[in-house]
């Protein structure tokens, strides 16, 4: 009997943990924490393990809180879409009050953790939550400009790491912000292209022209080019302490060319398969670009 009871408890906790990961979108949160850590390493004069842990914990809490608030607000719309109907709230596994409590606790933990690093870091973290939940989320059913608004909180993590390391906001974190800001447009429009039919069930307007057409594909190409340009600007020595060697800039540019290739393929074929390849290429780009930046600084 004890073994059965223990197994039941173990299974119950596994479900609770799985729902927590789902309500906070753990995979996305971890990728955001990775960006923050990359920004920290770029800005730090000396790497401090305590600061890194506070940044990672606080960053996860802030992203997790934003996602939990989002799922509370969009619970009825999530129930209409195939990709979201099994989330904890619309499936009935988690109550709205419980999800809201999780969001509030994560907000407090995140703000406090980031404030211990410095007040500027906590301020930017709080701004990201506010913009994501109070501006971006309501706009998703109103206008395709929601992607533009959502790009602001989405671009904060890379910059946030630098601010956490230096307690300063200047040209360096501003450049990191702009790189991730422009990257988000091809990334989310490729994702929006793939999921357009499902998004329409929830009333979400994610594509810039509202259609999977050449106009949307052309804008994806344009924003990819802007992303590539800004990603190599540090090689010219005009971004303060944020520097990039010629070999590293060349590598980053070539990685951008790969992403641009898939953007042109989407323009040519205008199908979900091409959009998926672009989306995957964009995920690889942002991760590898940040790794190249960090390695280039220390090597």
PDB file of C-alpha atoms in Angstrom, residues 118-280:
ATOM      1  CA  UNK A 118      20.769  46.588  -9.109  1.00  0.00           C
ATOM      2  CA  UNK A 119      17.624  48.726  -9.381  1.00  0.00           C
ATOM      3  CA  UNK A 120      17.976  49.309 -13.143  1.00  0.00           C
ATOM      4  CA  UNK A 121      17.838  45.574 -13.834  1.00  0.00           C
ATOM      5  CA  UNK A 122      14.695  45.211 -11.720  1.00  0.00           C
ATOM      6  CA  UNK A 123      13.128  48.205 -13.479  1.00  0.00           C
ATOM      7  CA  UNK A 124      13.699  46.786 -16.963  1.00  0.00           C
ATOM      8  CA  UNK A 125      12.419  43.389 -15.819  1.00  0.00           C
ATOM      9  CA  UNK A 126       9.249  44.971 -14.458  1.00  0.00           C
ATOM     10  CA  UNK A 127       8.786  46.989 -17.655  1.00  0.00           C
ATOM     11  CA  UNK A 128       9.015  43.799 -19.715  1.00  0.00           C
ATOM     12  CA  UNK A 129       6.225  42.161 -17.686  1.00  0.00           C
ATOM     13  CA  UNK A 130       4.021  45.248 -17.974  1.00  0.00           C
ATOM     14  CA  UNK A 131       4.471  45.612 -21.739  1.00  0.00           C
ATOM     15  CA  UNK A 132       3.971  41.907 -22.399  1.00  0.00           C
ATOM     16  CA  UNK A 133       0.821  41.469 -20.336  1.00  0.00           C
ATOM     17  CA  UNK A 134      -0.826  44.890 -20.452  1.00  0.00           C
ATOM     18  CA  UNK A 135      -0.023  46.055 -23.977  1.00  0.00           C
ATOM     19  CA  UNK A 136       1.140  43.198 -26.231  1.00  0.00           C
ATOM     20  CA  UNK A 137      -1.359  40.558 -25.072  1.00  0.00           C
ATOM     21  CA  UNK A 138      -4.540  42.680 -25.537  1.00  0.00           C
ATOM     22  CA  UNK A 139      -3.309  43.922 -28.934  1.00  0.00           C
ATOM     23  CA  UNK A 140      -2.885  40.416 -30.398  1.00  0.00           C
ATOM     24  CA  UNK A 141      -6.566  40.248 -31.325  1.00  0.00           C
ATOM     25  CA  UNK A 142      -6.714  43.879 -32.432  1.00  0.00           C
ATOM     26  CA  UNK A 143      -3.862  44.549 -34.828  1.00  0.00           C
ATOM     27  CA  UNK A 144      -0.767  42.947 -36.419  1.00  0.00           C
ATOM     28  CA  UNK A 145       1.197  45.806 -34.810  1.00  0.00           C
ATOM     29  CA  UNK A 146       1.091  43.683 -31.659  1.00  0.00           C
ATOM     30  CA  UNK A 147       4.242  41.970 -32.928  1.00  0.00           C
ATOM     31  CA  UNK A 148       5.999  45.353 -33.025  1.00  0.00           C
ATOM     32  CA  UNK A 149       4.891  46.101 -29.467  1.00  0.00           C
ATOM     33  CA  UNK A 150       5.821  42.606 -28.284  1.00  0.00           C
ATOM     34  CA  UNK A 151       9.287  42.993 -29.747  1.00  0.00           C
ATOM     35  CA  UNK A 152      10.132  45.537 -27.017  1.00  0.00           C
ATOM     36  CA  UNK A 153       9.786  43.224 -23.992  1.00  0.00           C
ATOM     37  CA  UNK A 154      11.150  40.394 -26.112  1.00  0.00           C
ATOM     38  CA  UNK A 155      14.347  42.343 -26.818  1.00  0.00           C
ATOM     39  CA  UNK A 156      15.042  43.230 -23.183  1.00  0.00           C
ATOM     40  CA  UNK A 157      16.738  39.979 -21.989  1.00  0.00           C
ATOM     41  CA  UNK A 158      19.985  40.312 -24.018  1.00  0.00           C
ATOM     42  CA  UNK A 159      20.273  43.918 -22.874  1.00  0.00           C
ATOM     43  CA  UNK A 160      19.220  43.042 -19.323  1.00  0.00           C
ATOM     44  CA  UNK A 161      22.301  40.908 -18.781  1.00  0.00           C
ATOM     45  CA  UNK A 162      24.615  43.808 -19.598  1.00  0.00           C
ATOM     46  CA  UNK A 163      22.717  46.131 -17.258  1.00  0.00           C
ATOM     47  CA  UNK A 164      22.857  43.478 -14.530  1.00  0.00           C
ATOM     48  CA  UNK A 165      26.641  43.295 -14.889  1.00  0.00           C
ATOM     49  CA  UNK A 166      27.322  47.038 -15.119  1.00  0.00           C
ATOM     50  CA  UNK A 167      24.370  48.862 -13.529  1.00  0.00           C
ATOM     51  CA  UNK A 168      24.502  51.104 -16.586  1.00  0.00           C
ATOM     52  CA  UNK A 169      22.468  51.626 -19.754  1.00  0.00           C
ATOM     53  CA  UNK A 170      24.305  53.033 -22.771  1.00  0.00           C
ATOM     54  CA  UNK A 171      25.260  52.296 -26.358  1.00  0.00           C
ATOM     55  CA  UNK A 172      26.355  48.733 -25.561  1.00  0.00           C
ATOM     56  CA  UNK A 173      23.107  47.350 -24.077  1.00  0.00           C
ATOM     57  CA  UNK A 174      21.217  49.514 -26.572  1.00  0.00           C
ATOM     58  CA  UNK A 175      22.950  47.673 -29.413  1.00  0.00           C
ATOM     59  CA  UNK A 176      22.183  44.288 -27.857  1.00  0.00           C
ATOM     60  CA  UNK A 177      18.561  45.385 -27.536  1.00  0.00           C
ATOM     61  CA  UNK A 178      18.368  46.366 -31.221  1.00  0.00           C
ATOM     62  CA  UNK A 179      19.858  43.068 -32.406  1.00  0.00           C
ATOM     63  CA  UNK A 180      17.237  41.009 -30.584  1.00  0.00           C
ATOM     64  CA  UNK A 181      14.497  43.543 -31.425  1.00  0.00           C
ATOM     65  CA  UNK A 182      14.898  43.164 -35.192  1.00  0.00           C
ATOM     66  CA  UNK A 183      15.494  39.401 -34.933  1.00  0.00           C
ATOM     67  CA  UNK A 184      12.039  38.889 -33.492  1.00  0.00           C
ATOM     68  CA  UNK A 185      10.164  39.996 -36.603  1.00  0.00           C
ATOM     69  CA  UNK A 186      11.340  37.238 -38.975  1.00  0.00           C
ATOM     70  CA  UNK A 187      11.200  34.743 -36.119  1.00  0.00           C
ATOM     71  CA  UNK A 188       7.628  35.455 -35.005  1.00  0.00           C
ATOM     72  CA  UNK A 189       6.283  36.077 -38.482  1.00  0.00           C
ATOM     73  CA  UNK A 190       7.656  32.702 -39.585  1.00  0.00           C
ATOM     74  CA  UNK A 191       5.958  31.158 -36.552  1.00  0.00           C
ATOM     75  CA  UNK A 192       2.787  33.132 -37.271  1.00  0.00           C
ATOM     76  CA  UNK A 193       2.857  31.899 -40.872  1.00  0.00           C
ATOM     77  CA  UNK A 194       3.045  28.277 -39.741  1.00  0.00           C
ATOM     78  CA  UNK A 195       0.251  28.659 -37.190  1.00  0.00           C
ATOM     79  CA  UNK A 196      -1.909  31.165 -39.039  1.00  0.00           C
ATOM     80  CA  UNK A 197      -4.940  28.878 -39.356  1.00  0.00           C
ATOM     81  CA  UNK A 198      -4.848  28.065 -35.658  1.00  0.00           C
ATOM     82  CA  UNK A 199      -4.255  31.686 -34.683  1.00  0.00           C
ATOM     83  CA  UNK A 200      -7.336  32.704 -36.666  1.00  0.00           C
ATOM     84  CA  UNK A 201      -9.468  30.408 -34.504  1.00  0.00           C
ATOM     85  CA  UNK A 202      -8.452  32.512 -31.496  1.00  0.00           C
ATOM     86  CA  UNK A 203      -8.836  35.784 -33.381  1.00  0.00           C
ATOM     87  CA  UNK A 204      -5.109  36.576 -33.297  1.00  0.00           C
ATOM     88  CA  UNK A 205      -3.692  38.846 -35.986  1.00  0.00           C
ATOM     89  CA  UNK A 206       0.007  38.067 -36.193  1.00  0.00           C
ATOM     90  CA  UNK A 207       1.062  38.555 -39.828  1.00  0.00           C
ATOM     91  CA  UNK A 208       1.881  42.121 -40.957  1.00  0.00           C
ATOM     92  CA  UNK A 209      -0.436  42.061 -43.983  1.00  0.00           C
ATOM     93  CA  UNK A 210      -2.919  39.689 -42.369  1.00  0.00           C
ATOM     94  CA  UNK A 211      -2.153  37.112 -45.054  1.00  0.00           C
ATOM     95  CA  UNK A 212       0.434  34.515 -45.992  1.00  0.00           C
ATOM     96  CA  UNK A 213       1.436  36.504 -49.060  1.00  0.00           C
ATOM     97  CA  UNK A 214       4.439  38.128 -50.749  1.00  0.00           C
ATOM     98  CA  UNK A 215       3.908  41.296 -48.715  1.00  0.00           C
ATOM     99  CA  UNK A 216       4.482  39.441 -45.451  1.00  0.00           C
ATOM    100  CA  UNK A 217       7.428  37.502 -46.909  1.00  0.00           C
ATOM    101  CA  UNK A 218       9.001  40.747 -48.200  1.00  0.00           C
ATOM    102  CA  UNK A 219       8.809  42.348 -44.762  1.00  0.00           C
ATOM    103  CA  UNK A 220      10.451  39.267 -43.285  1.00  0.00           C
ATOM    104  CA  UNK A 221      13.343  39.724 -45.731  1.00  0.00           C
ATOM    105  CA  UNK A 222      13.678  43.419 -44.890  1.00  0.00           C
ATOM    106  CA  UNK A 223      13.789  42.865 -41.130  1.00  0.00           C
ATOM    107  CA  UNK A 224      16.260  40.005 -41.545  1.00  0.00           C
ATOM    108  CA  UNK A 225      18.589  42.349 -43.419  1.00  0.00           C
ATOM    109  CA  UNK A 226      18.285  44.989 -40.700  1.00  0.00           C
ATOM    110  CA  UNK A 227      19.078  42.322 -38.111  1.00  0.00           C
ATOM    111  CA  UNK A 228      22.190  41.295 -40.040  1.00  0.00           C
ATOM    112  CA  UNK A 229      23.418  44.884 -40.319  1.00  0.00           C
ATOM    113  CA  UNK A 230      22.976  45.685 -36.634  1.00  0.00           C
ATOM    114  CA  UNK A 231      24.548  42.365 -35.583  1.00  0.00           C
ATOM    115  CA  UNK A 232      27.896  43.319 -37.144  1.00  0.00           C
ATOM    116  CA  UNK A 233      27.960  47.031 -36.197  1.00  0.00           C
ATOM    117  CA  UNK A 234      30.261  46.386 -33.176  1.00  0.00           C
ATOM    118  CA  UNK A 235      33.066  45.432 -35.597  1.00  0.00           C
ATOM    119  CA  UNK A 236      33.380  49.113 -36.550  1.00  0.00           C
ATOM    120  CA  UNK A 237      34.328  50.162 -33.031  1.00  0.00           C
ATOM    121  CA  UNK A 238      31.426  52.566 -32.511  1.00  0.00           C
ATOM    122  CA  UNK A 239      29.574  50.699 -29.769  1.00  0.00           C
ATOM    123  CA  UNK A 240      31.759  51.427 -26.744  1.00  0.00           C
ATOM    124  CA  UNK A 241      32.988  48.357 -24.880  1.00  0.00           C
ATOM    125  CA  UNK A 242      30.852  46.086 -27.041  1.00  0.00           C
ATOM    126  CA  UNK A 243      33.362  44.978 -29.649  1.00  0.00           C
ATOM    127  CA  UNK A 244      33.522  42.291 -32.312  1.00  0.00           C
ATOM    128  CA  UNK A 245      36.574  41.051 -34.207  1.00  0.00           C
ATOM    129  CA  UNK A 246      36.574  40.805 -37.992  1.00  0.00           C
ATOM    130  CA  UNK A 247      36.538  36.958 -37.991  1.00  0.00           C
ATOM    131  CA  UNK A 248      33.645  36.904 -35.504  1.00  0.00           C
ATOM    132  CA  UNK A 249      31.712  39.543 -37.458  1.00  0.00           C
ATOM    133  CA  UNK A 250      32.250  37.548 -40.645  1.00  0.00           C
ATOM    134  CA  UNK A 251      30.904  34.413 -38.988  1.00  0.00           C
ATOM    135  CA  UNK A 252      27.870  36.274 -37.616  1.00  0.00           C
ATOM    136  CA  UNK A 253      27.226  37.771 -41.062  1.00  0.00           C
ATOM    137  CA  UNK A 254      27.419  34.356 -42.739  1.00  0.00           C
ATOM    138  CA  UNK A 255      24.970  32.920 -40.203  1.00  0.00           C
ATOM    139  CA  UNK A 256      22.664  35.796 -41.043  1.00  0.00           C
ATOM    140  CA  UNK A 257      23.014  34.942 -44.726  1.00  0.00           C
ATOM    141  CA  UNK A 258      21.723  31.440 -43.962  1.00  0.00           C
ATOM    142  CA  UNK A 259      18.675  32.925 -42.291  1.00  0.00           C
ATOM    143  CA  UNK A 260      18.228  35.351 -45.198  1.00  0.00           C
ATOM    144  CA  UNK A 261      18.371  32.425 -47.627  1.00  0.00           C
ATOM    145  CA  UNK A 262      15.422  30.792 -45.887  1.00  0.00           C
ATOM    146  CA  UNK A 263      13.587  34.128 -45.877  1.00  0.00           C
ATOM    147  CA  UNK A 264      13.965  34.302 -49.672  1.00  0.00           C
ATOM    148  CA  UNK A 265      12.811  30.695 -49.954  1.00  0.00           C
ATOM    149  CA  UNK A 266       9.662  31.642 -48.056  1.00  0.00           C
ATOM    150  CA  UNK A 267       9.143  34.572 -50.438  1.00  0.00           C
ATOM    151  CA  UNK A 268       9.506  32.182 -53.364  1.00  0.00           C
ATOM    152  CA  UNK A 269       7.415  29.228 -52.124  1.00  0.00           C
ATOM    153  CA  UNK A 270       5.094  30.807 -49.539  1.00  0.00           C
ATOM    154  CA  UNK A 271       4.381  27.493 -47.793  1.00  0.00           C
ATOM    155  CA  UNK A 272       4.426  26.286 -44.204  1.00  0.00           C
ATOM    156  CA  UNK A 273       7.467  24.086 -44.788  1.00  0.00           C
ATOM    157  CA  UNK A 274       9.576  27.092 -45.785  1.00  0.00           C
ATOM    158  CA  UNK A 275       8.255  29.064 -42.819  1.00  0.00           C
ATOM    159  CA  UNK A 276       9.238  26.265 -40.451  1.00  0.00           C
ATOM    160  CA  UNK A 277      12.771  26.137 -41.845  1.00  0.00           C
ATOM    161  CA  UNK A 278      13.087  29.899 -41.399  1.00  0.00           C
ATOM    162  CA  UNK A 279      11.800  29.682 -37.840  1.00  0.00           C
ATOM    163  CA  UNK A 280      14.327  26.975 -36.966  1.00  0.00           C
TER     164      UNK A 280
END
